[in-house]
Amino acid sequence: MFNQLNRGLSNFFKKITIKEFSPKSFRKLTIKLNDILVQNDVAVKTAKAICKKLEEKLIHTEHARFSSLKPLIISNLRDVLLEVMAPPENIDILRLVEEKKSKNKPLVIMFIGINGVGKTLTIGKIGKFLQDHNYSSVFAASDTFRAGSIQQLQKHGEKLGIRVIAQEYGSDAAAVAFDAINHAESKKIDVVLIDTAGRIETNVNLMAELEKLKRVAEPDLIVFVGDALTGNSLVSQATLFHEKIGIDASILNKMDADVSGGAAVSITNITQKPILFIGTGQKYKDIQSFHPEKIIDQILSKK
Ligand SMILES: Nc1nc2c(ncn2[C@@H]2O[C@H](COP(=O)(O)OP(=O)(O)OP(=O)(O)O)[C@@H](O)[C@H]2O)c(=O)[nH]1
Ligand SMILES: [Mg+2]
């Protein structure tokens, strides 16, 4: 994971030549750093924030402790990345389930994102995750748009022993979600996971469908699902979905592939929303909670 960004930064560290401790030499350094970050899919705004924070930290660091500049820069960059990747607030999904349960209500989560990013598989993974923690769930087949989507979700439901609430293809996505929520309330099911059709963020009709879904289902969480392989465009997708629909968290899938790493660094900084999980493969168990420190270790590890 993150080989590209890791290599870019390793080369950058190797080439650090400044000996002098001055704002001017730090500026020179962060101009180079900015290029490497942006080349590796870190969003422009995030790269800028990283460089600015790093310069400030370097200027204010007591440097007598360091025999050379390199470890000083690496250790400060680590702190800066942690700051930039930390959301203002974290979400504990199991705590939210408990809170709703105490009010005799299901937690309702809606998953949105463009085609093929892994929304439907993620619903299967989260269904399994909830089972593992002794919580029940029901799936709402609110992707009534793409051929085969309902069967795909039903297959996951069968494998996991989780009920899927579905209607016909072409039926109203919001009505399906509404049915699923009613079902969960009457059967005392803990969580409703709503699948939606993949859509390009610029498709006005499909975005209107999502707005209606949100209005009717009143989800407790709207989760943006993204494919880490799409690099920088992932950040613009998340931004648009956030502007049009509003998101509470993200899930980054396909982190098992050789992703550049930039998307994982930027997405929280840009949306100011936490990453709930990362997807690391095609099996139900391939889902992990997100720990920025682990990602940063990989980005900064020596290879
Ligand atoms: N390697 C890998 N593949 C994944 C991951 N998540 C999803 N996939 C694969 O990506 C493909 C698309 O997954 P879906 O769950 O169908 O994606 P979707 O967002 O529901 O797609 P649409 O319904 O077309 O919008 C499938 O082949 C999944 O197995 C992941 O974390 N790692
Ligand atoms: Mg799908």
CSV table of C-alpha atoms and ligand atoms in Angstrom, one decimal:
chain,number,residue,atom,x,y,z
A,1,MET,CA,0.0,0.0,0.0
A,2,PHE,CA,1.0,3.6,-0.7
A,3,ASN,CA,4.2,2.6,-2.5
A,4,GLN,CA,4.1,5.6,-4.8
A,5,LEU,CA,3.7,8.3,-2.2
A,6,ASN,CA,6.2,6.4,0.0
A,7,ARG,CA,8.8,6.3,-2.8
A,8,GLY,CA,8.2,10.0,-3.6
A,9,LEU,CA,8.7,11.0,0.0
A,10,SER,CA,11.8,8.7,0.5
A,11,ASN,CA,13.5,10.4,-2.5
A,12,PHE,CA,12.5,13.8,-1.1
A,13,PHE,CA,14.1,12.9,2.3
A,14,LYS,CA,17.2,11.6,0.7
A,15,LYS,CA,17.7,14.8,-1.2
A,16,ILE,CA,17.3,17.2,1.7
A,17,THR,CA,20.4,19.2,1.5
A,18,ILE,CA,19.7,22.3,3.6
A,19,LYS,CA,22.0,22.8,6.5
A,20,GLU,CA,20.8,26.1,7.6
A,21,PHE,CA,17.8,26.7,9.8
A,22,SER,CA,15.9,29.6,8.2
A,23,PRO,CA,12.3,30.3,7.0
A,24,LYS,CA,13.7,30.7,3.5
A,25,SER,CA,15.3,27.3,3.4
A,26,PHE,CA,12.1,25.7,4.8
A,27,ARG,CA,10.1,27.4,2.1
A,28,LYS,CA,12.3,25.9,-0.5
A,29,LEU,CA,11.9,22.5,1.0
A,30,THR,CA,8.1,22.7,1.2
A,31,ILE,CA,7.8,23.8,-2.4
A,32,LYS,CA,9.4,20.5,-3.4
A,33,LEU,CA,7.3,18.6,-0.9
A,34,ASN,CA,4.1,20.2,-2.2
A,35,ASP,CA,5.0,18.9,-5.7
A,36,ILE,CA,5.5,15.4,-4.5
A,37,LEU,CA,2.2,15.4,-2.6
A,38,VAL,CA,0.2,16.7,-5.4
A,39,GLN,CA,1.8,14.3,-7.9
A,40,ASN,CA,0.6,11.5,-5.7
A,41,ASP,CA,-3.0,12.6,-5.6
A,42,VAL,CA,-3.0,14.6,-2.4
A,43,ALA,CA,-5.6,17.3,-3.0
A,44,VAL,CA,-4.1,20.8,-3.7
A,45,LYS,CA,-5.7,22.3,-0.7
A,46,THR,CA,-4.5,19.5,1.6
A,47,ALA,CA,-1.0,19.7,0.3
A,48,LYS,CA,-0.9,23.4,0.9
A,49,ALA,CA,-2.1,22.9,4.5
A,50,ILE,CA,0.5,20.2,5.1
A,51,CYS,CA,3.3,22.5,3.8
A,52,LYS,CA,2.2,25.5,5.8
A,53,LYS,CA,1.9,23.6,9.0
A,54,LEU,CA,5.2,21.9,8.5
A,55,GLU,CA,7.0,25.3,7.9
A,56,GLU,CA,5.4,26.7,11.0
A,57,LYS,CA,6.4,23.7,13.1
A,58,LEU,CA,10.0,23.7,11.8
A,59,ILE,CA,10.4,27.3,12.5
A,60,HIS,CA,9.2,26.8,16.1
A,61,THR,CA,11.0,23.6,16.9
A,62,GLU,CA,13.9,23.6,19.3
A,63,HIS,CA,16.4,22.2,16.9
A,64,ALA,CA,19.4,21.8,19.2
A,65,ARG,CA,18.1,18.3,20.0
A,66,PHE,CA,18.6,17.1,16.5
A,67,SER,CA,22.0,16.4,15.1
A,68,SER,CA,20.7,16.7,11.5
A,69,LEU,CA,17.7,18.2,9.9
A,70,LYS,CA,16.3,15.1,8.3
A,71,PRO,CA,14.9,13.4,11.4
A,72,LEU,CA,13.5,16.7,12.5
A,73,ILE,CA,11.7,17.1,9.2
A,74,ILE,CA,10.3,13.6,9.2
A,75,SER,CA,9.1,13.7,12.8
A,76,ASN,CA,7.4,17.1,12.2
A,77,LEU,CA,5.9,15.8,9.0
A,78,ARG,CA,4.4,12.8,10.9
A,79,ASP,CA,2.8,15.2,13.4
A,80,VAL,CA,1.4,17.4,10.6
A,81,LEU,CA,0.0,14.5,8.7
A,82,LEU,CA,-1.8,13.3,11.9
A,83,GLU,CA,-3.3,16.7,12.4
A,84,VAL,CA,-4.4,17.0,8.8
A,85,MET,CA,-5.9,13.5,8.8
A,86,ALA,CA,-7.8,13.9,12.1
A,87,PRO,CA,-11.5,14.7,11.8
A,88,PRO,CA,-13.0,17.3,14.2
A,89,GLU,CA,-15.2,14.4,15.5
A,90,ASN,CA,-15.0,10.7,15.3
A,91,ILE,CA,-18.0,8.3,14.8
A,92,ASP,CA,-18.4,5.1,16.9
A,93,ILE,CA,-20.9,3.2,14.9
A,94,LEU,CA,-21.6,0.6,17.6
A,95,ARG,CA,-22.2,3.3,20.2
A,96,LEU,CA,-24.7,4.9,17.7
A,97,VAL,CA,-26.5,1.5,17.4
A,98,GLU,CA,-26.8,1.3,21.2
A,99,GLU,CA,-28.1,4.9,21.4
A,100,LYS,CA,-30.9,4.2,18.9
A,101,LYS,CA,-31.6,0.8,20.5
A,102,SER,CA,-32.3,2.5,23.8
A,103,LYS,CA,-35.0,4.5,22.0
A,104,ASN,CA,-36.4,1.4,20.4
A,105,LYS,CA,-35.4,2.7,16.9
A,106,PRO,CA,-33.1,1.2,14.3
A,107,LEU,CA,-29.9,3.0,13.2
A,108,VAL,CA,-30.4,3.9,9.6
A,109,ILE,CA,-27.4,4.2,7.4
A,110,MET,CA,-27.5,5.2,3.7
A,111,PHE,CA,-24.5,4.5,1.4
A,112,ILE,CA,-23.9,6.8,-1.6
A,113,GLY,CA,-21.2,7.1,-4.3
A,114,ILE,CA,-20.5,6.7,-8.0
A,115,ASN,CA,-20.7,3.3,-9.8
A,116,GLY,CA,-18.5,0.4,-8.9
A,117,VAL,CA,-16.8,1.8,-5.8
A,118,GLY,CA,-18.0,-1.0,-3.6
A,119,LYS,CA,-21.2,0.3,-2.0
A,120,THR,CA,-23.1,-3.0,-2.2
A,121,LEU,CA,-20.2,-5.2,-1.0
A,122,THR,CA,-19.6,-2.8,1.8
A,123,ILE,CA,-23.2,-3.3,3.0
A,124,GLY,CA,-22.5,-7.0,3.1
A,125,LYS,CA,-19.3,-6.4,5.1
A,126,ILE,CA,-21.0,-4.1,7.6
A,127,GLY,CA,-23.8,-6.6,8.0
A,128,LYS,CA,-21.2,-9.2,8.9
A,129,PHE,CA,-19.4,-6.7,11.2
A,130,LEU,CA,-22.7,-6.0,13.0
A,131,GLN,CA,-23.4,-9.8,13.3
A,132,ASP,CA,-20.0,-10.2,14.8
A,133,HIS,CA,-20.9,-7.7,17.4
A,134,ASN,CA,-24.3,-9.3,18.0
A,135,TYR,CA,-26.4,-6.7,16.2
A,136,SER,CA,-29.0,-7.5,13.6
A,137,SER,CA,-29.5,-5.6,10.4
A,138,VAL,CA,-31.7,-5.5,7.3
A,139,PHE,CA,-30.7,-4.5,3.8
A,140,ALA,CA,-32.8,-2.1,1.8
A,141,ALA,CA,-32.4,-2.6,-2.0
A,142,SER,CA,-32.8,1.0,-2.9
A,143,ASP,CA,-30.7,0.6,-6.0
A,144,THR,CA,-33.7,-0.1,-8.2
A,145,PHE,CA,-31.9,1.4,-11.2
A,146,ARG,CA,-29.0,-0.8,-12.3
A,147,ALA,CA,-29.8,-4.2,-13.8
A,148,GLY,CA,-28.9,-7.0,-11.4
A,149,SER,CA,-28.4,-4.8,-8.4
A,150,ILE,CA,-31.3,-6.3,-6.4
A,151,GLN,CA,-30.1,-9.9,-7.0
A,152,GLN,CA,-26.6,-8.8,-6.0
A,153,LEU,CA,-27.7,-7.5,-2.7
A,154,GLN,CA,-30.0,-10.6,-2.2
A,155,LYS,CA,-27.0,-12.9,-2.7
A,156,HIS,CA,-25.2,-11.1,0.1
A,157,GLY,CA,-28.3,-11.4,2.2
A,158,GLU,CA,-28.6,-15.1,1.6
A,159,LYS,CA,-24.9,-15.8,2.3
A,160,LEU,CA,-25.1,-13.8,5.6
A,161,GLY,CA,-28.6,-14.8,6.7
A,162,ILE,CA,-29.7,-11.1,6.5
A,163,ARG,CA,-33.2,-10.1,5.3
A,164,VAL,CA,-33.3,-7.9,2.2
A,165,ILE,CA,-36.3,-5.7,1.6
A,166,ALA,CA,-36.8,-5.1,-2.1
A,167,GLN,CA,-39.4,-4.1,-4.7
A,168,GLU,CA,-39.4,-4.2,-8.5
A,169,TYR,CA,-36.7,-2.6,-10.7
A,170,GLY,CA,-37.6,0.9,-11.5
A,171,SER,CA,-39.6,1.3,-8.3
A,172,ASP,CA,-39.2,4.3,-6.0
A,173,ALA,CA,-35.9,4.0,-4.1
A,174,ALA,CA,-37.4,6.0,-1.2
A,175,ALA,CA,-40.4,3.7,-0.9
A,176,VAL,CA,-38.0,0.7,-0.5
A,177,ALA,CA,-36.1,2.3,2.2
A,178,PHE,CA,-39.3,3.3,4.0
A,179,ASP,CA,-40.5,-0.4,3.9
A,180,ALA,CA,-37.1,-1.5,5.3
A,181,ILE,CA,-37.3,0.9,8.2
A,182,ASN,CA,-40.9,-0.1,9.0
A,183,HIS,CA,-39.7,-3.8,8.9
A,184,ALA,CA,-36.8,-3.0,11.2
A,185,GLU,CA,-39.1,-1.2,13.6
A,186,SER,CA,-41.7,-3.9,13.8
A,187,LYS,CA,-39.2,-6.8,14.0
A,188,LYS,CA,-36.8,-4.9,16.4
A,189,ILE,CA,-33.9,-5.1,14.0
A,190,ASP,CA,-31.0,-2.9,15.1
A,191,VAL,CA,-29.7,-1.4,11.9
A,192,VAL,CA,-31.0,-0.6,8.4
A,193,LEU,CA,-28.4,-0.5,5.6
A,194,ILE,CA,-29.6,1.3,2.5
A,195,ASP,CA,-28.0,0.5,-0.8
A,196,THR,CA,-28.3,3.1,-3.5
A,197,ALA,CA,-27.6,3.3,-7.3
A,198,GLY,CA,-24.2,4.5,-8.3
A,199,ARG,CA,-24.3,7.8,-9.9
A,200,ILE,CA,-22.0,10.4,-11.3
A,201,GLU,CA,-22.1,13.4,-9.0
A,202,THR,CA,-23.2,15.6,-12.0
A,203,ASN,CA,-26.3,13.5,-12.8
A,204,VAL,CA,-29.1,15.9,-11.8
A,205,ASN,CA,-31.9,13.4,-11.8
A,206,LEU,CA,-30.1,10.8,-9.8
A,207,MET,CA,-29.0,13.4,-7.3
A,208,ALA,CA,-32.6,14.4,-6.9
A,209,GLU,CA,-33.5,10.8,-6.2
A,210,LEU,CA,-30.9,10.8,-3.4
A,211,GLU,CA,-32.3,14.0,-2.0
A,212,LYS,CA,-35.8,12.4,-1.8
A,213,LEU,CA,-34.3,9.2,-0.3
A,214,LYS,CA,-32.7,11.3,2.4
A,215,ARG,CA,-36.0,13.2,3.0
A,216,VAL,CA,-38.0,10.1,3.3
A,217,ALA,CA,-35.6,7.7,5.1
A,218,GLU,CA,-34.1,10.4,7.4
A,219,PRO,CA,-30.9,8.4,7.8
A,220,ASP,CA,-28.9,8.8,11.0
A,221,LEU,CA,-25.7,8.5,8.9
A,222,ILE,CA,-25.0,9.2,5.2
A,223,VAL,CA,-21.8,7.5,4.2
A,224,PHE,CA,-19.9,8.4,1.1
A,225,VAL,CA,-18.2,5.4,-0.4
A,226,GLY,CA,-15.2,5.9,-2.6
A,227,ASP,CA,-12.6,3.9,-4.5
A,228,ALA,CA,-9.1,4.8,-3.3
A,229,LEU,CA,-7.8,3.9,-6.8
A,230,THR,CA,-9.5,6.9,-8.3
A,231,GLY,CA,-7.0,9.1,-6.7
A,232,ASN,CA,-7.6,12.8,-6.7
A,233,SER,CA,-11.0,12.6,-8.4
A,234,LEU,CA,-12.3,10.9,-5.3
A,235,VAL,CA,-11.9,14.1,-3.3
A,236,SER,CA,-13.9,16.1,-5.9
A,237,GLN,CA,-16.6,13.3,-5.8
A,238,ALA,CA,-16.8,13.5,-2.1
A,239,THR,CA,-17.0,17.3,-2.1
A,240,LEU,CA,-19.9,17.3,-4.6
A,241,PHE,CA,-21.9,14.6,-2.8
A,242,HIS,CA,-21.2,16.5,0.4
A,243,GLU,CA,-22.4,19.8,-1.1
A,244,LYS,CA,-25.5,18.3,-2.7
A,245,ILE,CA,-26.6,15.7,-0.2
A,246,GLY,CA,-24.4,16.1,2.9
A,247,ILE,CA,-22.3,13.3,4.2
A,248,ASP,CA,-21.4,12.3,7.7
A,249,ALA,CA,-18.5,9.9,7.0
A,250,SER,CA,-16.6,8.2,4.3
A,251,ILE,CA,-15.5,4.6,3.5
A,252,LEU,CA,-12.5,4.1,1.3
A,253,ASN,CA,-12.5,0.8,-0.6
A,254,LYS,CA,-9.9,-1.1,-2.6
A,255,MET,CA,-7.1,-0.1,-0.2
A,256,ASP,CA,-5.6,-3.5,-0.9
A,257,ALA,CA,-4.7,-2.4,-4.4
A,258,ASP,CA,-1.5,-0.4,-4.9
A,259,VAL,CA,-3.1,3.0,-4.3
A,260,SER,CA,-1.0,6.1,-4.4
A,261,GLY,CA,-2.2,7.1,-0.9
A,262,GLY,CA,-3.1,10.7,-1.6
A,263,ALA,CA,-6.9,10.1,-1.4
A,264,ALA,CA,-6.6,8.7,2.1
A,265,VAL,CA,-4.5,11.7,3.2
A,266,SER,CA,-6.9,14.3,1.8
A,267,ILE,CA,-10.4,13.1,2.2
A,268,THR,CA,-10.9,13.9,5.9
A,269,ASN,CA,-9.1,17.2,5.5
A,270,ILE,CA,-11.4,18.2,2.7
A,271,THR,CA,-14.7,16.9,4.0
A,272,GLN,CA,-14.0,17.4,7.7
A,273,LYS,CA,-15.7,14.1,8.2
A,274,PRO,CA,-14.2,10.9,9.5
A,275,ILE,CA,-13.3,7.7,7.6
A,276,LEU,CA,-15.5,5.1,9.1
A,277,PHE,CA,-13.8,2.1,7.6
A,278,ILE,CA,-11.4,1.1,4.8
A,279,GLY,CA,-12.1,-1.8,2.5
A,280,THR,CA,-9.2,-4.1,1.9
A,281,GLY,CA,-10.5,-6.9,-0.3
A,282,GLN,CA,-13.5,-8.7,-1.7
A,283,LYS,CA,-14.3,-10.9,1.3
A,284,TYR,CA,-16.7,-9.9,4.1
A,285,LYS,CA,-13.9,-9.8,6.6
A,286,ASP,CA,-11.9,-7.3,4.5
A,287,ILE,CA,-13.0,-4.2,6.3
A,288,GLN,CA,-11.0,-2.4,9.0
A,289,SER,CA,-11.5,0.6,11.1
A,290,PHE,CA,-9.4,3.5,10.0
A,291,HIS,CA,-6.2,4.5,12.0
A,292,PRO,CA,-4.4,7.5,10.5
A,293,GLU,CA,-1.2,6.5,12.4
A,294,LYS,CA,-1.1,3.2,10.5
A,295,ILE,CA,-1.4,4.9,7.1
A,296,ILE,CA,1.2,7.5,8.1
A,297,ASP,CA,3.6,4.7,9.2
A,298,GLN,CA,3.3,3.2,5.7
A,299,ILE,CA,3.7,6.5,4.0
A,300,LEU,CA,6.8,7.4,5.9
A,301,SER,CA,8.3,3.9,6.3
A,302,LYS,CA,11.8,3.3,4.9
A,303,LYS,CA,11.9,0.9,2.0
B,1,LIG,N1,-10.1,-5.5,-4.2
B,1,LIG,C1,-11.2,-4.9,-3.7
B,1,LIG,N2,-12.3,-5.0,-4.4
B,1,LIG,C2,-13.4,-4.4,-3.9
B,1,LIG,C3,-13.4,-3.8,-2.7
B,1,LIG,N3,-14.7,-3.3,-2.5
B,1,LIG,C4,-15.4,-3.6,-3.5
B,1,LIG,N4,-14.7,-4.3,-4.4
B,1,LIG,C5,-15.1,-4.9,-5.7
B,1,LIG,O1,-15.5,-3.8,-6.6
B,1,LIG,C6,-16.5,-4.2,-7.4
B,1,LIG,C7,-17.7,-3.3,-7.3
B,1,LIG,O2,-18.3,-3.5,-6.1
B,1,LIG,P1,-19.9,-3.2,-5.8
B,1,LIG,O3,-20.1,-3.5,-4.4
B,1,LIG,O4,-20.7,-3.9,-6.8
B,1,LIG,O5,-19.9,-1.6,-6.1
B,1,LIG,P2,-21.1,-0.6,-6.1
B,1,LIG,O6,-20.6,0.7,-5.6
B,1,LIG,O7,-22.3,-1.2,-5.4
B,1,LIG,O8,-21.4,-0.5,-7.7
B,1,LIG,P3,-22.7,0.0,-8.4
B,1,LIG,O9,-23.9,-0.8,-7.8
B,1,LIG,O10,-22.5,-0.4,-9.9
B,1,LIG,O11,-22.8,1.4,-8.2
B,1,LIG,C8,-16.8,-5.7,-7.1
B,1,LIG,O12,-16.1,-6.5,-7.9
B,1,LIG,C9,-16.3,-5.8,-5.6
B,1,LIG,O13,-15.9,-7.1,-5.3
B,1,LIG,C10,-12.2,-3.7,-1.9
B,1,LIG,O14,-12.1,-3.2,-0.8
B,1,LIG,N5,-11.1,-4.3,-2.5
B,2,MG,MG,-24.2,-1.5,-6.0
